[in-house]
PDB file of N, CA, C and O in Angstrom, chain B, residues numbered from 101:
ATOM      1  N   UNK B 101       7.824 -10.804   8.654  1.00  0.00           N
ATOM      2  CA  UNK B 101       8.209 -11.793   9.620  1.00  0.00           C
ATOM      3  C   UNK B 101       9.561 -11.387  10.186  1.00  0.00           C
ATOM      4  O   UNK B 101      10.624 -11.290   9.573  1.00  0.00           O
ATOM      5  N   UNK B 102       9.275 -11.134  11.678  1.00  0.00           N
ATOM      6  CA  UNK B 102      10.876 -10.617  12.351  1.00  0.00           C
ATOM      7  C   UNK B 102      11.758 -12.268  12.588  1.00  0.00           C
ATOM      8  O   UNK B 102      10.822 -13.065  12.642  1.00  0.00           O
ATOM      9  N   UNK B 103      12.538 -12.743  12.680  1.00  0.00           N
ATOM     10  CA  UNK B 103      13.327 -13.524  13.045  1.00  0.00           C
ATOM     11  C   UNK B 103      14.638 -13.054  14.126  1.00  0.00           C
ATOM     12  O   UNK B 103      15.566 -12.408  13.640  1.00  0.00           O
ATOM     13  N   UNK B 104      14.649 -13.308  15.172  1.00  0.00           N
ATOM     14  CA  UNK B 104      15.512 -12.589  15.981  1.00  0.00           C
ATOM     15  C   UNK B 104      16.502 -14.076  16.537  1.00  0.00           C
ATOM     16  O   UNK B 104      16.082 -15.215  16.329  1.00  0.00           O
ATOM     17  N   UNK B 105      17.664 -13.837  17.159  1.00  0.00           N
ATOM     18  CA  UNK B 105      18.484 -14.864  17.209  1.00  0.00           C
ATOM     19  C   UNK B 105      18.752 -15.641  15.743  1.00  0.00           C
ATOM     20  O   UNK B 105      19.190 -16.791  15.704  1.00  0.00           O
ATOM     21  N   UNK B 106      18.563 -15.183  15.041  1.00  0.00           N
ATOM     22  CA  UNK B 106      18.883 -16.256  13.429  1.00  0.00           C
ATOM     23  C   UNK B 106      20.513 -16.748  13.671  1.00  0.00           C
ATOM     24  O   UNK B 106      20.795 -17.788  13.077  1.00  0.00           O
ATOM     25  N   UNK B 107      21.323 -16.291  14.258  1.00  0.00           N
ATOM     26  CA  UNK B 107      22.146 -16.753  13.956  1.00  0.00           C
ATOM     27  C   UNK B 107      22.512 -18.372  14.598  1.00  0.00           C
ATOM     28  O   UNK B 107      23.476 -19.096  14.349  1.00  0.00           O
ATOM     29  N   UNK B 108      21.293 -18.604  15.543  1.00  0.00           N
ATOM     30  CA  UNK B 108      21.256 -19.748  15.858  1.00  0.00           C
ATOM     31  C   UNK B 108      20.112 -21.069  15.449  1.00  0.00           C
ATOM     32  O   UNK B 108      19.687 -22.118  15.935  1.00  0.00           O
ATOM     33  N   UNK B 109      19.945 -20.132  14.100  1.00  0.00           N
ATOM     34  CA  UNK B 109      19.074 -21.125  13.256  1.00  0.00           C
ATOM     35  C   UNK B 109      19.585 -22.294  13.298  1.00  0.00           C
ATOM     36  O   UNK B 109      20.778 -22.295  13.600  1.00  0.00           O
ATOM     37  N   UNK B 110      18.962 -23.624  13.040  1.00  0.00           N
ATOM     38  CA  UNK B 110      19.606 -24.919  12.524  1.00  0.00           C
ATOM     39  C   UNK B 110      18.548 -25.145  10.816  1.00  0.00           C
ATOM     40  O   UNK B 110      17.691 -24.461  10.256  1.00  0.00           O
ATOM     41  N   UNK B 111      19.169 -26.357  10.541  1.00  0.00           N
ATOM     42  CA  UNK B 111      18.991 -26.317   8.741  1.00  0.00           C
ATOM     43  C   UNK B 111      17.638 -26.564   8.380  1.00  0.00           C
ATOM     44  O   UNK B 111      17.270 -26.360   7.223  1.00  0.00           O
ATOM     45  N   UNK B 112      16.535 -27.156   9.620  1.00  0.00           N
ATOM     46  CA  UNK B 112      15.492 -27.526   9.681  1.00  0.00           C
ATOM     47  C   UNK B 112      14.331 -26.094   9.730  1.00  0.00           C
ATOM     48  O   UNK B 112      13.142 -26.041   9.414  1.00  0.00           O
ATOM     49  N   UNK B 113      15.260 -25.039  10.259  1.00  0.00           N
ATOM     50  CA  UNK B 113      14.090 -23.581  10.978  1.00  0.00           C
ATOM     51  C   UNK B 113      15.072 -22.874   9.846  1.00  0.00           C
ATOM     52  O   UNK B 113      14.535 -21.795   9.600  1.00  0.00           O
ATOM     53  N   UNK B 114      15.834 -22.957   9.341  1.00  0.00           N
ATOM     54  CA  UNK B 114      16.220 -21.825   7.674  1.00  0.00           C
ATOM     55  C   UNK B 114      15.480 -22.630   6.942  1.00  0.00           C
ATOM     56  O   UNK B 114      14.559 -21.913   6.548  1.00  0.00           O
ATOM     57  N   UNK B 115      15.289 -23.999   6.404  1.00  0.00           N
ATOM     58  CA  UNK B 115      14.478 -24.349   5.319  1.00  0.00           C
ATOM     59  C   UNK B 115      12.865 -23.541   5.739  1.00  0.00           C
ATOM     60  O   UNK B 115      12.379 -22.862   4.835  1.00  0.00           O
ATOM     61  N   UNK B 116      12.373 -23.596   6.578  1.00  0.00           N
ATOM     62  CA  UNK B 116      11.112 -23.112   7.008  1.00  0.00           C
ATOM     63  C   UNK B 116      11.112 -21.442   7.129  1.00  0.00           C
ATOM     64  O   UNK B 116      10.089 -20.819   6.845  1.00  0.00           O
ATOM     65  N   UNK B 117      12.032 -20.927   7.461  1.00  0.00           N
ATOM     66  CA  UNK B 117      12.220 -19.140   7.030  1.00  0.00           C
ATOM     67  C   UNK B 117      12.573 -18.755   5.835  1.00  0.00           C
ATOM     68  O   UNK B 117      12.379 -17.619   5.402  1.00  0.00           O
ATOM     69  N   UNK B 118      13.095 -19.641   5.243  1.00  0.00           N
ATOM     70  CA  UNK B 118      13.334 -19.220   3.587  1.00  0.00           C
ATOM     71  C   UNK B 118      11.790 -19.598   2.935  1.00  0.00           C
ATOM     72  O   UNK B 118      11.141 -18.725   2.360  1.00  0.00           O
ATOM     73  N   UNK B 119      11.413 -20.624   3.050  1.00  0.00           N
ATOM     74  CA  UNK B 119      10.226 -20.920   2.057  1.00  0.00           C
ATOM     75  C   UNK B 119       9.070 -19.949   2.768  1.00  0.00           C
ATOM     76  O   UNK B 119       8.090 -19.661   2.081  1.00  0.00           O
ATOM     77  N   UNK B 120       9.150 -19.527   3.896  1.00  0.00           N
ATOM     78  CA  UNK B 120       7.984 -18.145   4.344  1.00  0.00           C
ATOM     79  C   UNK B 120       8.471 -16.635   4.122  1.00  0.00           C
ATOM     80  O   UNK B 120       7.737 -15.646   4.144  1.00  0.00           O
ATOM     81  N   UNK B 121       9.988 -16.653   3.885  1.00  0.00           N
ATOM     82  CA  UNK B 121      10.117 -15.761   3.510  1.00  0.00           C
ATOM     83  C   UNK B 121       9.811 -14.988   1.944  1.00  0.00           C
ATOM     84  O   UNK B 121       9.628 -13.838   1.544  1.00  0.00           O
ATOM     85  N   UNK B 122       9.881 -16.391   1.344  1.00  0.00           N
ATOM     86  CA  UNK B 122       9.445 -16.082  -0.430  1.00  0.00           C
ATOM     87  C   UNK B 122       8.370 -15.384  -0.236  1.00  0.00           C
ATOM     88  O   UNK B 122       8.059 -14.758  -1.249  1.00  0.00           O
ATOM     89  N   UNK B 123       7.519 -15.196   0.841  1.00  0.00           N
ATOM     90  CA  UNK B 123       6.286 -14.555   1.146  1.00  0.00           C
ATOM     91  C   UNK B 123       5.797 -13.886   1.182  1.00  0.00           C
ATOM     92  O   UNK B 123       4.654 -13.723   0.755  1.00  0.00           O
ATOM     93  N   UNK B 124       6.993 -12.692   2.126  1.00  0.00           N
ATOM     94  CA  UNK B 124       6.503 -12.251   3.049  1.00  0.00           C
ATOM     95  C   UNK B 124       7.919 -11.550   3.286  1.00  0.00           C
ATOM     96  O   UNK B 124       9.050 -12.031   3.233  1.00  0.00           O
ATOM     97  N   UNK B 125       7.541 -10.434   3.527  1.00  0.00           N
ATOM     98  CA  UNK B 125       8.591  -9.084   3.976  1.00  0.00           C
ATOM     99  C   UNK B 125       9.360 -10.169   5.159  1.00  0.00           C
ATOM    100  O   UNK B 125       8.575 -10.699   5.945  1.00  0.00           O
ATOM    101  N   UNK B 126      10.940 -10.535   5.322  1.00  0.00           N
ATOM    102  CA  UNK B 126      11.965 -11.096   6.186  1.00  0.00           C
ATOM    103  C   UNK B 126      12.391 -10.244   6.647  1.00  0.00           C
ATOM    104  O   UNK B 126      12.603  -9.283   5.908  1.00  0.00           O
ATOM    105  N   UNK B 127      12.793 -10.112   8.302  1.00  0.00           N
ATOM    106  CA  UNK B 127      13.814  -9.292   8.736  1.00  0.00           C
ATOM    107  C   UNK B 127      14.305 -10.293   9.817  1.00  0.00           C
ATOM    108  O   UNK B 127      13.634 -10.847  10.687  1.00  0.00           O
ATOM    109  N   UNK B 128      16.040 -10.429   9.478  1.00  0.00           N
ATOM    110  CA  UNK B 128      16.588 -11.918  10.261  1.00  0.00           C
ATOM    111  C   UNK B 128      17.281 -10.585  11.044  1.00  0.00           C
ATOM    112  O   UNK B 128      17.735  -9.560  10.536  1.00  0.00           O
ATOM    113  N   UNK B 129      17.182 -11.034  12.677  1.00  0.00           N
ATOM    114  CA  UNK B 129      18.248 -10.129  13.247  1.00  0.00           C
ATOM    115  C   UNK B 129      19.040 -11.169  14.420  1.00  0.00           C
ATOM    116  O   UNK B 129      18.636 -12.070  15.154  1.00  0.00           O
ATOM    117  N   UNK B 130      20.404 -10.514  14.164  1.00  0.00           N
ATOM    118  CA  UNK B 130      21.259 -11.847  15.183  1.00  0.00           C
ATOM    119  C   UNK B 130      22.476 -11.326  15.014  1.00  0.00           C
ATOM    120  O   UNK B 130      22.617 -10.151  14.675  1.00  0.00           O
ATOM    121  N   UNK B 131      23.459 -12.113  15.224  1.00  0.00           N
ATOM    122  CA  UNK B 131      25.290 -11.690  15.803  1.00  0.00           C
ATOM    123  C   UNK B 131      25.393 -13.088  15.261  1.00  0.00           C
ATOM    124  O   UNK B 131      24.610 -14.001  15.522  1.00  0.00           O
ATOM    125  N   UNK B 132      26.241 -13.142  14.628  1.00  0.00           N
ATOM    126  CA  UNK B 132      27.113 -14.665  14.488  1.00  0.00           C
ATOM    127  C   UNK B 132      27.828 -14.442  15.191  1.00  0.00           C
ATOM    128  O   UNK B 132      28.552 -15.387  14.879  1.00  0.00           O
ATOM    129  N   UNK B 133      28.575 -13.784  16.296  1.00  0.00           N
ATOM    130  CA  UNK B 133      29.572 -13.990  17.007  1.00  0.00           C
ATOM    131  C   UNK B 133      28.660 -14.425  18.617  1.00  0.00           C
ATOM    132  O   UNK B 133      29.228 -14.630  19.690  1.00  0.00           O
ATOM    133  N   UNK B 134      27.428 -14.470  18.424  1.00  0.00           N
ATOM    134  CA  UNK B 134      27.137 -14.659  19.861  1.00  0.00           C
ATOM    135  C   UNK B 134      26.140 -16.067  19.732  1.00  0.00           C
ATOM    136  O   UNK B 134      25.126 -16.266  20.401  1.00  0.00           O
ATOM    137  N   UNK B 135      26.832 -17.165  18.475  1.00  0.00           N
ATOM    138  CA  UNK B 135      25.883 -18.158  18.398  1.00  0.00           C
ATOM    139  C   UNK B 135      26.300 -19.199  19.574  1.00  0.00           C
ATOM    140  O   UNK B 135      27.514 -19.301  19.749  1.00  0.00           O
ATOM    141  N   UNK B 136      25.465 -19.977  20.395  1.00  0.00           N
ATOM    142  CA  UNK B 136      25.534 -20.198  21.233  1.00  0.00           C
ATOM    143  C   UNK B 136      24.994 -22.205  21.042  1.00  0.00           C
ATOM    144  O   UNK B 136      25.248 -23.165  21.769  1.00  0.00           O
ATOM    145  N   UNK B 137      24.199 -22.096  19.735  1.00  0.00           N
ATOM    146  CA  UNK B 137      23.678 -23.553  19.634  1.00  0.00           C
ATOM    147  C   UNK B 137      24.146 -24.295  18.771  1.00  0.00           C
ATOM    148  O   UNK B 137      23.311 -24.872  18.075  1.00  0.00           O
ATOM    149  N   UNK B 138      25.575 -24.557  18.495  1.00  0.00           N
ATOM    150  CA  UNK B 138      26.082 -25.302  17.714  1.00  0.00           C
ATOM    151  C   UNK B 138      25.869 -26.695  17.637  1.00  0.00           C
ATOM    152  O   UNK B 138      25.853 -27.248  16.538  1.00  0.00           O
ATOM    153  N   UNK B 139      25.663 -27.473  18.943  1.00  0.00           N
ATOM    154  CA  UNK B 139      24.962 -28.374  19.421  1.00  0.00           C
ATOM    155  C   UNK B 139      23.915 -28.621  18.611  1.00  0.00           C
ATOM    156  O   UNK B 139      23.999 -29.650  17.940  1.00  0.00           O
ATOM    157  N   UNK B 140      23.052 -28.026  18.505  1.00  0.00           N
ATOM    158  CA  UNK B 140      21.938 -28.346  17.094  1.00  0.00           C
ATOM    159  C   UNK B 140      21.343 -28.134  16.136  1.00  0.00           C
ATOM    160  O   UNK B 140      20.231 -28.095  15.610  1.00  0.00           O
ATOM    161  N   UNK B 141      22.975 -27.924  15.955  1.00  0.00           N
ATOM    162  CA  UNK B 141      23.045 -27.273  13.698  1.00  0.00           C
ATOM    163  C   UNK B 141      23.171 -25.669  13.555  1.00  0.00           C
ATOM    164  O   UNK B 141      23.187 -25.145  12.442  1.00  0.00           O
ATOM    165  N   UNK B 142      23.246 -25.033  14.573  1.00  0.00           N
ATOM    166  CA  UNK B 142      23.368 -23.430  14.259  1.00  0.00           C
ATOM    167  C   UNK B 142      24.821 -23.602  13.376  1.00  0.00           C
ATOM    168  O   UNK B 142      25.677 -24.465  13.570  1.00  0.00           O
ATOM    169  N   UNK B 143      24.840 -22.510  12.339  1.00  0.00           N
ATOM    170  CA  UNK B 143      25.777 -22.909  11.318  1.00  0.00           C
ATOM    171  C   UNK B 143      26.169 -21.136  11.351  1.00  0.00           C
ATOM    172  O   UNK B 143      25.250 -20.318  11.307  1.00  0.00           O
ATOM    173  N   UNK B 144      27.363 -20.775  11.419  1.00  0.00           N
ATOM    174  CA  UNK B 144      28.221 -19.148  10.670  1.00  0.00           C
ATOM    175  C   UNK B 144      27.522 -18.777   9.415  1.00  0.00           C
ATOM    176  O   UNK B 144      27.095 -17.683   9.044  1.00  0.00           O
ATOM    177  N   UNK B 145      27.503 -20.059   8.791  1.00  0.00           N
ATOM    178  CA  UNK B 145      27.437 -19.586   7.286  1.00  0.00           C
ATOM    179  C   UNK B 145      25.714 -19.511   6.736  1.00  0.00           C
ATOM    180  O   UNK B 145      25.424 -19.899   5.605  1.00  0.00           O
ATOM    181  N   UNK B 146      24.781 -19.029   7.586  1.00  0.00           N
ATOM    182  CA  UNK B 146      23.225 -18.913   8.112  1.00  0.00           C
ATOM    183  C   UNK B 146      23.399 -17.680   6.954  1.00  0.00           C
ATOM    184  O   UNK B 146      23.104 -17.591   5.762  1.00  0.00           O
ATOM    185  N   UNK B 147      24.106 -16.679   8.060  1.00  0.00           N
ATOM    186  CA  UNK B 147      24.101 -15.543   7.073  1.00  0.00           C
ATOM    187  C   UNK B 147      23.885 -15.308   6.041  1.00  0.00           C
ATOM    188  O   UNK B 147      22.923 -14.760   5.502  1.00  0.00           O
ATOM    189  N   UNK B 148      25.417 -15.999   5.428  1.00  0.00           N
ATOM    190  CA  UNK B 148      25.616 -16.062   3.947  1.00  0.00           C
ATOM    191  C   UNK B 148      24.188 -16.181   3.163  1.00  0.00           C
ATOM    192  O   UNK B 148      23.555 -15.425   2.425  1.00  0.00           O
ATOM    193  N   UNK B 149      23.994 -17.452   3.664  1.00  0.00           N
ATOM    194  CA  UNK B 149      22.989 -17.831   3.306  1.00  0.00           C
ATOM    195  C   UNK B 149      21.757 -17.247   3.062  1.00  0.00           C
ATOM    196  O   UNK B 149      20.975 -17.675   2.213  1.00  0.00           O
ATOM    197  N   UNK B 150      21.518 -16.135   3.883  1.00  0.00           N
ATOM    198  CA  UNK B 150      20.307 -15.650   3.941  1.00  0.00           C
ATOM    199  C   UNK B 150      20.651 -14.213   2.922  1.00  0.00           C
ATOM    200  O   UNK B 150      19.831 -13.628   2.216  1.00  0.00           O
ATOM    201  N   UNK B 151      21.854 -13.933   3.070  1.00  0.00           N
ATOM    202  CA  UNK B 151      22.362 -12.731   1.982  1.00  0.00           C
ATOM    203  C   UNK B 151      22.172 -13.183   0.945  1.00  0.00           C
ATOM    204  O   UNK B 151      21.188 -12.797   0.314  1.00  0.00           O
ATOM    205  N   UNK B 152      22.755 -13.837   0.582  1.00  0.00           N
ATOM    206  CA  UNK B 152      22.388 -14.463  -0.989  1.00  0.00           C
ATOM    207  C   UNK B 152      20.831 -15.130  -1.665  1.00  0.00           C
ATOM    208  O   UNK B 152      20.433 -15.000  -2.822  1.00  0.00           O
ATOM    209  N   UNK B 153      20.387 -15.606  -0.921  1.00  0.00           N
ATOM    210  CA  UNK B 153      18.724 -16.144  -1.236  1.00  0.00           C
ATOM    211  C   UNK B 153      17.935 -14.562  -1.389  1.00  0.00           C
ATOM    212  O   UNK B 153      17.515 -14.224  -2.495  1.00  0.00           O
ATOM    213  N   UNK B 154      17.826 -13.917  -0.538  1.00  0.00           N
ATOM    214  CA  UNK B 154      17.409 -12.733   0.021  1.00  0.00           C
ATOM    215  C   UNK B 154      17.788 -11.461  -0.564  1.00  0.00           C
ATOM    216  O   UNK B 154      16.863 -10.822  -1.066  1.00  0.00           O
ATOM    217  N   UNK B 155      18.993 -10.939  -0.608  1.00  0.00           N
ATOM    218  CA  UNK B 155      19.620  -9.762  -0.825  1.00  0.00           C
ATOM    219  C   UNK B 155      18.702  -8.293   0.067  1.00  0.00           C
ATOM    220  O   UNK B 155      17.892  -7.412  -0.220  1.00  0.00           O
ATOM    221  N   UNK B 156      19.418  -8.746   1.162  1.00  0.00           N
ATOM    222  CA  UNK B 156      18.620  -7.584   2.330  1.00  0.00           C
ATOM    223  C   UNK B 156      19.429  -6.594   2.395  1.00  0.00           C
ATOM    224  O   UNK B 156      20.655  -6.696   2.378  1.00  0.00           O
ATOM    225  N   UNK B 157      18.688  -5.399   2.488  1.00  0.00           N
ATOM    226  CA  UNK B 157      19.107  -3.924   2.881  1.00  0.00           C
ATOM    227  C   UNK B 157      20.189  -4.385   4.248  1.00  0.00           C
ATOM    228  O   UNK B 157      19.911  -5.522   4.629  1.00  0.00           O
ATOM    229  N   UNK B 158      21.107  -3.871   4.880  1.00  0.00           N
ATOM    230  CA  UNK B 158      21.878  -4.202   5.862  1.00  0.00           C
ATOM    231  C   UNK B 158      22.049  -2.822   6.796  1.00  0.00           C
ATOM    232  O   UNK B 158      22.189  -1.692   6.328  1.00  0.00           O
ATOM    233  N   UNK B 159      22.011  -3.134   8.104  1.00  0.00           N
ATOM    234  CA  UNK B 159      21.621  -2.115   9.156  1.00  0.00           C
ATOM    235  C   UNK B 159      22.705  -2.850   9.888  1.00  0.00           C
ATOM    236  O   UNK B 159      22.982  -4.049   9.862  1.00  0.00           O
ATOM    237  N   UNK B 160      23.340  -1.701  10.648  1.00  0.00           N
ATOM    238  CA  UNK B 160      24.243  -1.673  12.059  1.00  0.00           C
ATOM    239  C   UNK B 160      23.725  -0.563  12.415  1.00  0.00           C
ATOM    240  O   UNK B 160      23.500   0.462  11.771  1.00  0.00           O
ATOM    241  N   UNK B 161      23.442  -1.001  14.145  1.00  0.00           N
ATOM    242  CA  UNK B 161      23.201  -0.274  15.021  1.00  0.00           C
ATOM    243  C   UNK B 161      24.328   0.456  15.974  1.00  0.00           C
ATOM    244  O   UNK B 161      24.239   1.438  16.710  1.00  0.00           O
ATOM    245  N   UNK B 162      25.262  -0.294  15.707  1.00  0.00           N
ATOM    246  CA  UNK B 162      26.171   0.602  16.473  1.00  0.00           C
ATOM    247  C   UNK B 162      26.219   2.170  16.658  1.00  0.00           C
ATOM    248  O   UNK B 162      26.362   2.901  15.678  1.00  0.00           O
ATOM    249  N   UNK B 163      26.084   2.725  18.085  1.00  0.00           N
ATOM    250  CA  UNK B 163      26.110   3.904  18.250  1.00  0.00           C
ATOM    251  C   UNK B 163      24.713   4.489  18.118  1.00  0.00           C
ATOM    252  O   UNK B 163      24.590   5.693  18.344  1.00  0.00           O
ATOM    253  N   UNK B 164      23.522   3.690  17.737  1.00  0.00           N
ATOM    254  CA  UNK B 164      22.476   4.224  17.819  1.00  0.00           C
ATOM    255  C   UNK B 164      21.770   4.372  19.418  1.00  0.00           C
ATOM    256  O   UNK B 164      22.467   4.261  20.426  1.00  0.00           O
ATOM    257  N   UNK B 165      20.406   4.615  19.465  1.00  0.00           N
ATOM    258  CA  UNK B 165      20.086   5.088  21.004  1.00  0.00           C
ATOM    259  C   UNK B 165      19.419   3.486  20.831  1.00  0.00           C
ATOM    260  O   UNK B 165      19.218   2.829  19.809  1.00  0.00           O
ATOM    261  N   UNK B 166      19.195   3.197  22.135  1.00  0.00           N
ATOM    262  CA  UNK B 166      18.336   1.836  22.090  1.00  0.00           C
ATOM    263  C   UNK B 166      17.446   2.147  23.647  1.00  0.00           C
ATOM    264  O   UNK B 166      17.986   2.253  24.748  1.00  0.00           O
ATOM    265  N   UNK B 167      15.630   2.274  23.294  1.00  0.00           N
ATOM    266  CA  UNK B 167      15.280   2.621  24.039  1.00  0.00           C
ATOM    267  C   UNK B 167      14.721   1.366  24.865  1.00  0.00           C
ATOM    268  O   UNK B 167      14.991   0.575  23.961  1.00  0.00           O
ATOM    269  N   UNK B 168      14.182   0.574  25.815  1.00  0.00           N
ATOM    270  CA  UNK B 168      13.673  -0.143  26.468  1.00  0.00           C
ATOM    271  C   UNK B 168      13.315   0.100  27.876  1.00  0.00           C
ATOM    272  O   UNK B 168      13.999   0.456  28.836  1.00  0.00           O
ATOM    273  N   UNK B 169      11.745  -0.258  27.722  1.00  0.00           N
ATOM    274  CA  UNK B 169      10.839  -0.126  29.200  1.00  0.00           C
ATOM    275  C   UNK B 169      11.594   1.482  29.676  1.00  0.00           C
ATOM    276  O   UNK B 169      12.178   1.810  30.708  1.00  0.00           O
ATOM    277  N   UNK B 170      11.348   2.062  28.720  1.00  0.00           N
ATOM    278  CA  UNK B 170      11.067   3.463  29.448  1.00  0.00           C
ATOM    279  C   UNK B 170      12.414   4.106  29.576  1.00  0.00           C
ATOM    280  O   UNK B 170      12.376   5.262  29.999  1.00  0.00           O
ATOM    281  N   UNK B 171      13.664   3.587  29.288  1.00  0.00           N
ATOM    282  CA  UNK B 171      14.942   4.061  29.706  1.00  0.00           C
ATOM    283  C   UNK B 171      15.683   4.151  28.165  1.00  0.00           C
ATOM    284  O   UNK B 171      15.493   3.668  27.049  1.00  0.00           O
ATOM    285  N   UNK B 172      16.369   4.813  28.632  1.00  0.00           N
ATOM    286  CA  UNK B 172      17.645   5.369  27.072  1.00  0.00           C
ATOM    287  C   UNK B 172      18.416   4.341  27.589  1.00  0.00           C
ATOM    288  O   UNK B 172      18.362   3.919  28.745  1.00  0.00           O
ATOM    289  N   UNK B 173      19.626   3.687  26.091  1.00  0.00           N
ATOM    290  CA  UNK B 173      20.544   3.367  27.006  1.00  0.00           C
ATOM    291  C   UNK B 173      21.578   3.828  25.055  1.00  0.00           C
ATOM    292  O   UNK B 173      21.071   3.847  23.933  1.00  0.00           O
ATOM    293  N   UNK B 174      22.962   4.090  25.438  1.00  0.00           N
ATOM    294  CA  UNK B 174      23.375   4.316  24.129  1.00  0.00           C
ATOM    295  C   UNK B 174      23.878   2.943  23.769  1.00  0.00           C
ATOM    296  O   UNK B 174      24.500   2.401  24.683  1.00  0.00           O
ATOM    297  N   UNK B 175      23.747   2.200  22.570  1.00  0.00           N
ATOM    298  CA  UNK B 175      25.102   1.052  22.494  1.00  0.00           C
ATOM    299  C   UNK B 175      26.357   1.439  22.776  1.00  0.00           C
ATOM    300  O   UNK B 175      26.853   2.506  22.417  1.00  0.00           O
ATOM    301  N   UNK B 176      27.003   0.413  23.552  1.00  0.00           N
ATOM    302  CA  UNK B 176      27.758   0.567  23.389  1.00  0.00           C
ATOM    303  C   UNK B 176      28.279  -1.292  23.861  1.00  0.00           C
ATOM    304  O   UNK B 176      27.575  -2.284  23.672  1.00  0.00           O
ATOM    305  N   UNK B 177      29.745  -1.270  24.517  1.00  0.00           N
ATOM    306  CA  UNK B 177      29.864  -2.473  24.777  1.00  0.00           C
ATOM    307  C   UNK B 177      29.752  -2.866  26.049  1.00  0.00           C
ATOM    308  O   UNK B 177      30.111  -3.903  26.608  1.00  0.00           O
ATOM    309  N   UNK B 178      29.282  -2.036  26.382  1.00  0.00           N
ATOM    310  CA  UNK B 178      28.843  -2.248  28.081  1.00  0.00           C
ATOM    311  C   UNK B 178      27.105  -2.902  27.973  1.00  0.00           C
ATOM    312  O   UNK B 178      26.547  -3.286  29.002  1.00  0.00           O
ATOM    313  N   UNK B 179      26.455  -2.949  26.721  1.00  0.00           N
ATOM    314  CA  UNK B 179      25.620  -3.144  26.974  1.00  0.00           C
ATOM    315  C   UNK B 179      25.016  -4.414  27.204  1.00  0.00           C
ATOM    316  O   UNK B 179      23.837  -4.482  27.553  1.00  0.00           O
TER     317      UNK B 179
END
């Protein structure tokens, strides 16, 4: 199960990704610096949260290639 934007989970959609994640291979991908829905319960401490229940392998992409619809583009912060 991919989860993308997690960092704008609220406490209602982590109780429901944790109990499917006991499942089932999790991969949460998101930025806590780009949470945007605080308004309805997106919480910083998601993460934590999901580090500790979980204990996931951890990936940064920085500097990797990122390909989409046919084009290269490198990360960077222009992106």
């Amino acid at each position: 199960m991919i989860v993308d934007e997690f960092q704008d989970t609220n406490t209602e959609e982590w109780a429901m990704i944790a109990q499917l994640g006991r499942h089932s291979r999790l991969i949460a991908l998101g930025d806590p610096k780009q949470r945007i829905y605080d308004f309805k319960g997106a919480d910083p401490r998601r993460f934590g949260e999901f580090i500790a229940q979980f204990r996931p392998t951890e990936f940064d992409f920085v500097g990797e290639i990122v390909v989409a619809r046919g084009r290269t583009y490198w990360s960077s912060p222009t992106l």
